[in-house]
Amino acid sequence: MAPRFPPSDGSSVPSRRLSRLARLGGMAAGVAGGMLLDGASRFARGERPRLEDLLMTPANVLKLTGQLAHLRGAAMKMGQLISMEAGEFLPPELSAIMARLRADAEPMPRHQIQSVLDRAWGPGWASRFETFSFRPIAAASIGQVHRVLTKDGRDLAVKIQYPGIRRSIDSDVDNVATLLRLSGLVPRHLDIGPLLGEAKRQLHEEADYAREADWLERFAALLGDNPDFLLPDVHRDLSGDTILAMTYIASVPIETLERAPQEERDRAARLLLDLAFRELFDFQLMQTDPNLANFRYQPETRRIVLLDFGATRAFSAPFAEACRALAAAGLADDRSGVHAALTAIGLIDDTVPQRHQDKVMAMFDRAKAPLLQSDIFDFGDTRFLHDLREQGMDFASDRDGWRLPPNDALFLQRKFGGTYLLASRLKARLDVKALLSPYLRPSEMTAGNGATIRFGDDC
């Protein structure tokens, strides 16, 4: 019997550099036109708007997100990162528009899927499948996922990378960085070169599906037979650099737990937060993309399904120990220990203006205050997030002397920030101190002068 191939709709991914550049150029031209019209109107009303005010209007952000979603790849991924990292610090209307980038991307049309698979699997690949749905079950920034049934009876989820994505990463990142510069969101004096280089490296790794398969199998081994988590198996015979075939796992979006009883919501959030602690302190290996789509749930088994290990990052032992020291000092309300740990992590040092050091310390004080005041932390209490947002906005407004945190710290913040937002969405209530305390055994670090520093002895 011939395999059944349902039709699919979608838009082709621009795969050539010139076509992608033309898209970005058209996007810039459209935004510039909107800026001129809006600027002329506001000047006529006697206003004197700043350049960034004209650029970051809802209409212009809508143009930007629409084009980034069509380009997919690094351009869309950068937009997702901006919306995740800055979402709480953008005006509500802009945050809502940027959130469009966190939704599914447009899928590829059937002819483009067939072309990609012809190159990856060779002509005649269709004979290996009983069914192959050309309509994806998920479409994201770098690839899309299709459910298939092989002739030998395997029910699989096959992730297919968009064509040309790997070749476009460097130029896409540079072009989005230029838009950020023009927007005024990035101070002109700030050297973002190291961050852009790290973004390119990370995105190249995420686009290497063979590497992701290795990390998926590594995490499966680390978690072993843990009854609370479920990971798909890799099927190597159908996988490669641009194709990743995995066991299909029936599950529902984890956000469906928003309607579950408090106990079930608390359990899910507790498992994910404890997993983040294990990744940092025990594994020193972390899946750093907390996108909601990467976590699903099986109601019948109560297991959390873990997906997408492309953004996996290894941390050094000294970095993990510095984070352990920071947490231990925070729970002990030891300000000198907190300062030493923040310095070890690289967030502050003598080159950072004192007022910035004070603000970093003040933000950390605010973050740990609820943990010291009560055994139960209410993630659904929006006042805490509001206070941190206000402090962050105040910090961001003072741009003189700004510098970027170390890359490891940025990826760690991305993970824990996303985990916090998920727990907040579930309105979880957790004893965070009880979760964290087992990971805070006494530890040692070597200072730059060779001296040994001990942390956590009084915890």
Coordinates of C-alpha atoms in Angstrom, one line a residue:
M1 CA 0.0 0.0 0.0
A2 CA 1.3 3.4 -0.9
P3 CA 2.1 5.8 2.0
R4 CA -0.6 8.4 2.7
F5 CA 0.8 12.0 2.5
P6 CA -1.7 14.6 3.5
P7 CA -1.2 18.1 2.0
S8 CA 0.3 21.0 3.8
D9 CA 0.2 24.8 3.5
G10 CA 2.9 27.3 4.5
S11 CA 5.4 29.8 3.2
S12 CA 8.8 29.0 1.8
V13 CA 11.8 29.9 4.0
P14 CA 14.1 32.3 2.2
S15 CA 17.3 30.2 2.0
R16 CA 19.7 32.4 0.0
R17 CA 21.6 35.3 1.6
L18 CA 20.4 37.8 -1.0
S19 CA 16.8 36.9 -0.5
R20 CA 17.1 37.1 3.3
L21 CA 19.0 40.4 3.0
A22 CA 16.2 41.7 0.7
R23 CA 13.6 40.8 3.3
L24 CA 15.6 42.6 6.1
G25 CA 16.1 45.5 3.8
G26 CA 12.4 45.7 3.0
M27 CA 11.6 45.5 6.7
A28 CA 14.0 48.3 7.5
A29 CA 12.5 50.4 4.7
G30 CA 9.0 49.8 5.9
V31 CA 10.0 50.8 9.4
A32 CA 11.9 53.9 8.2
G33 CA 8.8 55.0 6.3
G34 CA 6.6 54.5 9.4
M35 CA 9.2 56.5 11.4
L36 CA 9.1 59.4 8.9
L37 CA 5.2 59.6 8.9
D38 CA 4.9 59.2 12.7
G39 CA 7.8 61.7 13.3
A40 CA 6.2 64.3 10.9
S41 CA 2.9 63.9 12.7
R42 CA 4.3 64.3 16.1
F43 CA 6.5 67.3 15.2
A44 CA 3.4 69.0 13.8
R45 CA 1.8 68.6 17.2
G46 CA 4.8 70.3 18.8
E47 CA 6.4 67.2 20.2
R48 CA 10.1 66.4 20.0
P49 CA 10.3 62.6 20.0
R50 CA 13.6 60.7 20.4
L51 CA 14.7 58.4 17.6
E52 CA 14.1 55.2 19.7
D53 CA 10.6 56.4 20.5
L54 CA 9.8 56.6 16.8
L55 CA 11.3 53.2 16.1
M56 CA 9.7 51.2 18.9
T57 CA 6.1 52.0 18.2
P58 CA 3.6 49.2 18.2
A59 CA 3.1 49.5 14.4
N60 CA 6.8 49.2 13.8
V61 CA 7.3 46.3 16.2
L62 CA 4.5 44.6 14.4
K63 CA 6.3 45.0 11.1
L64 CA 9.5 43.7 12.7
T65 CA 8.0 40.6 14.3
G66 CA 6.1 39.7 11.1
Q67 CA 9.2 39.8 9.0
L68 CA 11.3 37.9 11.5
A69 CA 8.7 35.2 11.8
H70 CA 8.7 34.8 8.0
L71 CA 12.5 34.6 7.9
R72 CA 12.7 32.1 10.7
G73 CA 16.2 31.0 11.7
A74 CA 18.5 33.2 13.7
A75 CA 16.5 36.3 13.0
M76 CA 13.4 34.9 14.6
K77 CA 15.5 33.2 17.4
M78 CA 17.0 36.6 18.3
G79 CA 13.6 38.1 18.4
Q80 CA 12.4 35.3 20.7
L81 CA 15.3 35.9 23.1
I82 CA 14.6 39.6 23.2
S83 CA 11.0 39.1 23.9
M84 CA 11.8 36.5 26.7
E85 CA 14.5 38.5 28.3
A86 CA 13.0 42.0 28.0
G87 CA 9.3 41.1 28.0
E88 CA 8.8 42.3 31.6
F89 CA 10.6 45.5 30.9
L90 CA 8.8 46.6 27.7
P91 CA 5.6 48.6 27.6
P92 CA 2.7 46.1 27.7
E93 CA 1.6 46.7 24.1
L94 CA 5.1 46.1 22.8
S95 CA 5.5 43.1 25.0
A96 CA 2.3 41.6 23.6
I97 CA 3.4 42.1 20.0
M98 CA 6.9 40.7 20.6
A99 CA 5.2 37.6 22.2
R100 CA 4.1 36.7 18.7
L101 CA 7.6 35.5 18.1
R102 CA 7.2 32.9 20.9
A103 CA 4.3 31.3 19.0
D104 CA 4.7 28.8 16.2
A105 CA 6.4 30.0 13.1
E106 CA 4.9 29.6 9.6
P107 CA 5.5 26.1 8.3
M108 CA 7.3 25.2 5.1
P109 CA 5.2 24.3 2.1
R110 CA 5.2 20.7 0.9
H111 CA 7.5 21.2 -2.1
Q112 CA 10.2 22.7 0.2
I113 CA 9.9 19.9 2.7
Q114 CA 10.3 17.3 -0.1
S115 CA 13.4 19.1 -1.4
V116 CA 15.0 19.1 2.1
L117 CA 14.3 15.4 2.6
D118 CA 15.5 14.5 -0.8
R119 CA 18.9 16.0 0.1
A120 CA 18.9 14.4 3.5
W121 CA 17.5 10.9 2.9
G122 CA 18.0 10.5 -0.9
P123 CA 15.4 9.9 -3.6
G124 CA 12.8 7.3 -2.8
W125 CA 12.7 8.1 0.9
A126 CA 8.9 8.0 0.9
S127 CA 9.0 4.2 0.5
R128 CA 10.3 3.9 4.1
F129 CA 7.1 5.3 5.6
E130 CA 3.5 4.1 6.1
T131 CA 2.3 7.7 6.7
F132 CA 4.1 11.0 6.6
S133 CA 2.1 14.1 7.5
F134 CA 3.4 17.2 5.6
R135 CA 1.4 19.3 8.1
P136 CA 3.8 19.9 11.0
I137 CA 2.8 19.3 14.6
A138 CA 5.1 22.2 15.6
A139 CA 7.1 24.9 13.7
A140 CA 9.7 27.0 15.4
S141 CA 12.6 29.3 14.6
I142 CA 15.1 26.7 13.2
G143 CA 13.0 23.8 12.2
Q144 CA 9.6 22.1 12.2
V145 CA 8.4 18.7 13.5
H146 CA 6.3 16.1 11.6
R147 CA 4.7 13.0 13.0
V148 CA 5.4 9.9 10.9
L149 CA 4.8 6.2 10.9
T150 CA 7.6 4.0 9.5
K151 CA 7.0 0.8 7.6
D152 CA 8.5 -1.1 10.5
G153 CA 5.9 0.4 12.9
R154 CA 7.8 3.2 14.6
D155 CA 5.7 6.2 15.6
L156 CA 8.2 9.1 15.3
A157 CA 8.5 12.9 15.6
V158 CA 10.9 14.1 12.9
K159 CA 12.4 17.5 13.3
I160 CA 13.4 19.0 9.9
Q161 CA 15.7 22.0 9.7
Y162 CA 14.7 24.9 7.4
P163 CA 17.0 25.2 4.4
G164 CA 19.8 27.7 4.5
I165 CA 19.4 28.4 8.2
R166 CA 22.9 27.4 9.2
R167 CA 24.4 29.6 6.4
S168 CA 22.4 32.6 7.5
I169 CA 23.1 32.6 11.2
D170 CA 26.0 35.1 11.3
S171 CA 24.4 37.6 8.9
D172 CA 21.0 37.3 10.6
V173 CA 22.5 38.0 14.1
D174 CA 24.5 41.0 12.7
N175 CA 21.4 42.4 11.1
V176 CA 19.2 42.1 14.1
A177 CA 22.0 43.6 16.2
T178 CA 22.0 46.6 13.9
L179 CA 18.2 47.0 14.4
L180 CA 18.8 46.9 18.2
R181 CA 21.4 49.6 17.9
L182 CA 19.1 51.8 15.9
S183 CA 16.3 51.2 18.4
G184 CA 18.3 52.6 21.3
L185 CA 17.6 49.5 23.4
V186 CA 21.4 48.9 23.4
P187 CA 23.7 51.8 24.6
R188 CA 26.0 53.0 21.9
H189 CA 29.1 52.7 24.1
L190 CA 28.3 49.1 25.1
D191 CA 30.5 46.5 23.4
I192 CA 28.1 43.7 22.5
G193 CA 30.7 42.0 20.2
P194 CA 31.4 39.2 22.7
L195 CA 27.6 38.6 23.2
L196 CA 27.0 38.5 19.5
G197 CA 29.9 36.0 19.0
E198 CA 28.4 33.8 21.7
A199 CA 24.9 34.1 20.2
K200 CA 26.3 33.0 16.8
R201 CA 28.2 30.1 18.5
Q202 CA 25.1 29.0 20.4
L203 CA 22.8 29.2 17.3
H204 CA 25.3 27.2 15.2
E205 CA 25.2 24.5 17.9
E206 CA 21.4 24.6 18.0
A207 CA 21.3 24.1 14.3
D208 CA 23.5 21.0 14.6
Y209 CA 20.9 18.2 15.1
A210 CA 23.6 15.5 15.4
R211 CA 24.9 17.4 18.5
E212 CA 21.4 17.8 19.9
A213 CA 20.9 14.0 19.5
D214 CA 24.1 13.5 21.6
W215 CA 22.8 15.8 24.3
L216 CA 19.4 14.2 24.4
E217 CA 20.9 10.8 25.0
R218 CA 23.3 12.3 27.6
F219 CA 20.3 13.8 29.5
A220 CA 18.4 10.5 29.3
A221 CA 21.4 8.8 30.9
L222 CA 21.8 11.5 33.6
L223 CA 18.1 11.2 34.5
G224 CA 18.1 7.4 34.3
D225 CA 14.9 5.8 35.3
N226 CA 13.5 8.9 37.1
P227 CA 9.8 8.3 37.2
D228 CA 8.9 12.0 37.0
F229 CA 10.5 12.8 33.6
L230 CA 10.2 11.3 30.1
L231 CA 12.5 11.9 27.2
P232 CA 12.2 10.6 23.6
D233 CA 14.6 8.1 22.2
V234 CA 16.8 9.1 19.3
H235 CA 16.4 7.0 16.1
R236 CA 19.9 7.3 14.5
D237 CA 19.0 5.6 11.2
L238 CA 16.8 8.6 10.2
S239 CA 18.8 11.3 12.0
G240 CA 21.7 13.6 10.8
D241 CA 23.0 17.1 10.9
T242 CA 19.7 18.6 9.7
I243 CA 17.2 15.9 10.6
L244 CA 16.4 14.6 14.1
A245 CA 14.1 11.5 14.4
M246 CA 12.7 10.8 17.9
T247 CA 10.1 8.6 19.5
Y248 CA 6.7 10.4 19.4
I249 CA 5.4 10.9 22.9
A250 CA 1.7 11.7 23.3
S251 CA 1.4 14.6 25.7
V252 CA -0.3 18.0 26.3
P253 CA 1.1 21.5 26.7
I254 CA 2.4 22.0 30.2
E255 CA 0.4 25.2 30.5
T256 CA -2.7 23.1 30.6
L257 CA -1.8 22.5 34.2
E258 CA -3.0 26.1 34.9
R259 CA -6.5 24.5 35.4
A260 CA -5.2 21.7 37.6
P261 CA -5.5 21.6 41.4
Q262 CA -3.0 23.5 43.5
E263 CA -1.1 20.4 44.5
E264 CA -0.6 19.3 40.9
R265 CA 0.6 22.8 39.9
D266 CA 3.0 22.9 42.8
R267 CA 4.4 19.5 42.0
A268 CA 5.1 20.3 38.3
A269 CA 6.8 23.6 39.3
R270 CA 8.8 21.9 42.0
L271 CA 10.1 19.2 39.7
L272 CA 11.2 21.7 37.1
L273 CA 12.9 24.0 39.6
D274 CA 14.7 21.1 41.2
L275 CA 15.8 19.9 37.8
A276 CA 17.3 23.3 37.1
F277 CA 19.2 23.1 40.4
R278 CA 20.5 19.6 39.5
E279 CA 21.5 20.8 36.1
L280 CA 23.6 23.6 37.6
F281 CA 25.0 22.0 40.7
D282 CA 25.2 18.3 40.0
F283 CA 25.3 17.8 36.2
Q284 CA 27.0 21.2 35.4
L285 CA 25.1 20.7 32.1
M286 CA 21.9 22.7 31.4
Q287 CA 19.2 22.9 28.8
T288 CA 19.1 26.7 28.7
D289 CA 16.0 27.3 26.6
P290 CA 13.0 27.5 28.9
N291 CA 10.5 28.0 26.1
L292 CA 7.1 26.5 27.2
A293 CA 7.0 24.3 24.1
N294 CA 10.0 22.4 25.4
F295 CA 8.1 21.1 28.4
R296 CA 4.9 18.9 28.0
Y297 CA 2.9 16.8 30.3
Q298 CA 1.4 13.3 30.4
P299 CA -1.8 13.4 32.6
E300 CA -2.1 9.6 32.8
T301 CA 1.5 9.1 34.1
R302 CA 2.0 12.6 35.7
R303 CA 5.4 12.7 33.9
I304 CA 6.9 15.9 32.5
V305 CA 8.2 15.4 28.9
L306 CA 11.5 17.1 28.2
L307 CA 12.1 18.2 24.6
D308 CA 14.7 20.2 22.6
F309 CA 18.2 20.0 23.8
G310 CA 19.8 22.1 21.1
A311 CA 20.6 24.9 23.6
T312 CA 22.4 22.7 26.0
R313 CA 25.4 24.4 27.7
A314 CA 28.1 23.0 29.9
F315 CA 29.2 25.1 32.9
S316 CA 32.7 25.0 34.5
A317 CA 33.1 23.7 38.1
P318 CA 34.3 27.1 39.3
F319 CA 31.2 28.8 37.9
A320 CA 28.9 26.3 39.4
E321 CA 30.7 26.6 42.8
A322 CA 30.4 30.4 42.6
C323 CA 26.6 30.1 42.1
R324 CA 26.4 27.6 45.0
A325 CA 28.3 30.2 47.1
L326 CA 25.9 32.9 46.1
A327 CA 22.8 30.9 47.0
A328 CA 24.4 29.8 50.3
A329 CA 25.4 33.4 51.3
G330 CA 22.0 34.7 50.2
L331 CA 20.1 32.2 52.4
A332 CA 22.5 33.0 55.3
D333 CA 21.9 36.7 54.8
D334 CA 25.7 37.1 54.5
R335 CA 26.2 40.4 52.5
S336 CA 30.0 40.0 52.3
G337 CA 29.6 36.5 51.1
V338 CA 27.1 37.6 48.5
H339 CA 29.5 40.3 47.3
A340 CA 32.3 37.9 47.0
A341 CA 30.2 35.4 45.1
L342 CA 28.9 38.0 42.7
T343 CA 32.5 39.0 42.1
A344 CA 33.5 35.4 41.4
I345 CA 30.7 35.0 39.0
G346 CA 31.8 38.2 37.2
L347 CA 28.7 40.3 37.8
I348 CA 30.6 43.0 39.7
D349 CA 34.2 44.0 40.3
D350 CA 36.4 47.0 40.9
T351 CA 35.8 48.2 37.3
V352 CA 32.1 48.5 37.8
P353 CA 30.9 51.9 39.2
Q354 CA 30.0 51.7 42.8
R355 CA 26.4 52.8 42.2
H356 CA 26.0 49.9 39.8
Q357 CA 27.4 47.5 42.4
D358 CA 25.0 48.9 44.9
K359 CA 22.1 48.4 42.5
V360 CA 23.1 44.8 41.8
M361 CA 23.3 44.1 45.5
A362 CA 19.9 45.8 46.0
M363 CA 18.3 43.7 43.3
F364 CA 19.7 40.5 44.9
D365 CA 18.5 41.6 48.3
R366 CA 15.0 42.0 46.9
A367 CA 15.1 38.6 45.2
K368 CA 16.1 36.8 48.3
A369 CA 13.9 38.7 50.7
P370 CA 10.8 36.5 50.3
L371 CA 12.9 33.4 50.8
L372 CA 14.1 34.7 54.2
Q373 CA 10.7 36.0 55.3
S374 CA 8.6 32.8 54.8
D375 CA 9.1 29.1 54.1
I376 CA 6.6 29.2 51.2
F377 CA 7.2 31.4 48.2
D378 CA 4.1 32.3 46.2
F379 CA 5.1 32.5 42.5
G380 CA 1.6 33.9 41.7
D381 CA 2.3 37.1 43.7
T382 CA 2.8 39.6 41.0
R383 CA 4.1 42.3 43.5
F384 CA 7.5 40.6 43.7
L385 CA 7.9 40.6 39.9
H386 CA 6.7 44.2 39.7
D387 CA 9.3 45.3 42.3
L388 CA 12.1 43.6 40.4
R389 CA 10.9 45.1 37.2
E390 CA 11.0 48.6 38.7
Q391 CA 14.5 48.0 40.0
G392 CA 15.6 46.6 36.6
M393 CA 14.1 49.6 34.8
D394 CA 16.0 52.0 37.2
F395 CA 19.2 50.1 36.6
A396 CA 18.7 50.1 32.8
S397 CA 18.1 53.8 32.8
D398 CA 21.6 54.5 34.1
R399 CA 23.6 53.4 31.1
D400 CA 27.0 55.0 31.9
G401 CA 29.5 52.3 32.8
W402 CA 27.2 49.5 31.7
R403 CA 28.9 46.3 30.7
L404 CA 27.5 42.9 29.7
P405 CA 27.5 40.1 32.3
P406 CA 29.6 37.0 31.5
N407 CA 27.9 34.7 28.9
D408 CA 27.4 31.8 31.4
A409 CA 25.5 34.2 33.7
L410 CA 23.3 35.3 30.9
F411 CA 22.4 31.8 29.9
L412 CA 21.8 30.9 33.6
Q413 CA 19.5 33.9 34.0
R414 CA 17.6 32.8 30.9
K415 CA 17.0 29.4 32.4
F416 CA 16.0 30.4 35.8
G417 CA 14.0 33.4 34.6
G418 CA 12.0 31.2 32.3
T419 CA 11.5 28.6 35.0
Y420 CA 10.3 31.4 37.3
L421 CA 7.8 32.6 34.7
L422 CA 6.4 29.1 34.2
A423 CA 6.0 28.7 38.0
S424 CA 4.3 32.1 38.1
R425 CA 2.0 31.1 35.3
L426 CA 1.1 27.9 37.3
K427 CA 0.7 30.1 40.5
A428 CA 2.8 27.6 42.3
R429 CA 3.5 27.8 46.0
L430 CA 6.9 26.2 46.9
D431 CA 9.3 25.9 49.8
V432 CA 12.3 27.1 47.7
K433 CA 14.7 27.0 50.6
A434 CA 13.9 23.3 51.2
L435 CA 14.5 22.6 47.5
L436 CA 17.7 24.5 47.4
S437 CA 19.4 23.6 50.7
P438 CA 20.5 20.0 49.7
Y439 CA 22.7 21.6 46.9
L440 CA 24.5 24.0 49.3
R441 CA 27.2 21.9 50.8
P442 CA 30.4 23.7 51.8
S443 CA 32.6 24.4 48.8
E444 CA 35.9 25.9 47.9
M445 CA 37.1 28.2 45.2
T446 CA 40.5 29.5 44.2
A447 CA 40.9 33.3 44.0
G448 CA 42.9 35.0 41.4
N449 CA 45.9 35.4 43.7
G450 CA 45.9 31.6 44.4
A451 CA 44.3 31.9 47.9
T452 CA 41.5 29.4 48.8
I453 CA 38.1 30.9 49.6
R454 CA 35.5 28.7 51.4
F455 CA 31.8 29.3 51.1
G456 CA 28.7 27.9 52.8
D457 CA 30.2 26.6 56.1
D458 CA 27.5 28.3 58.1
C459 CA 24.5 27.1 56.1

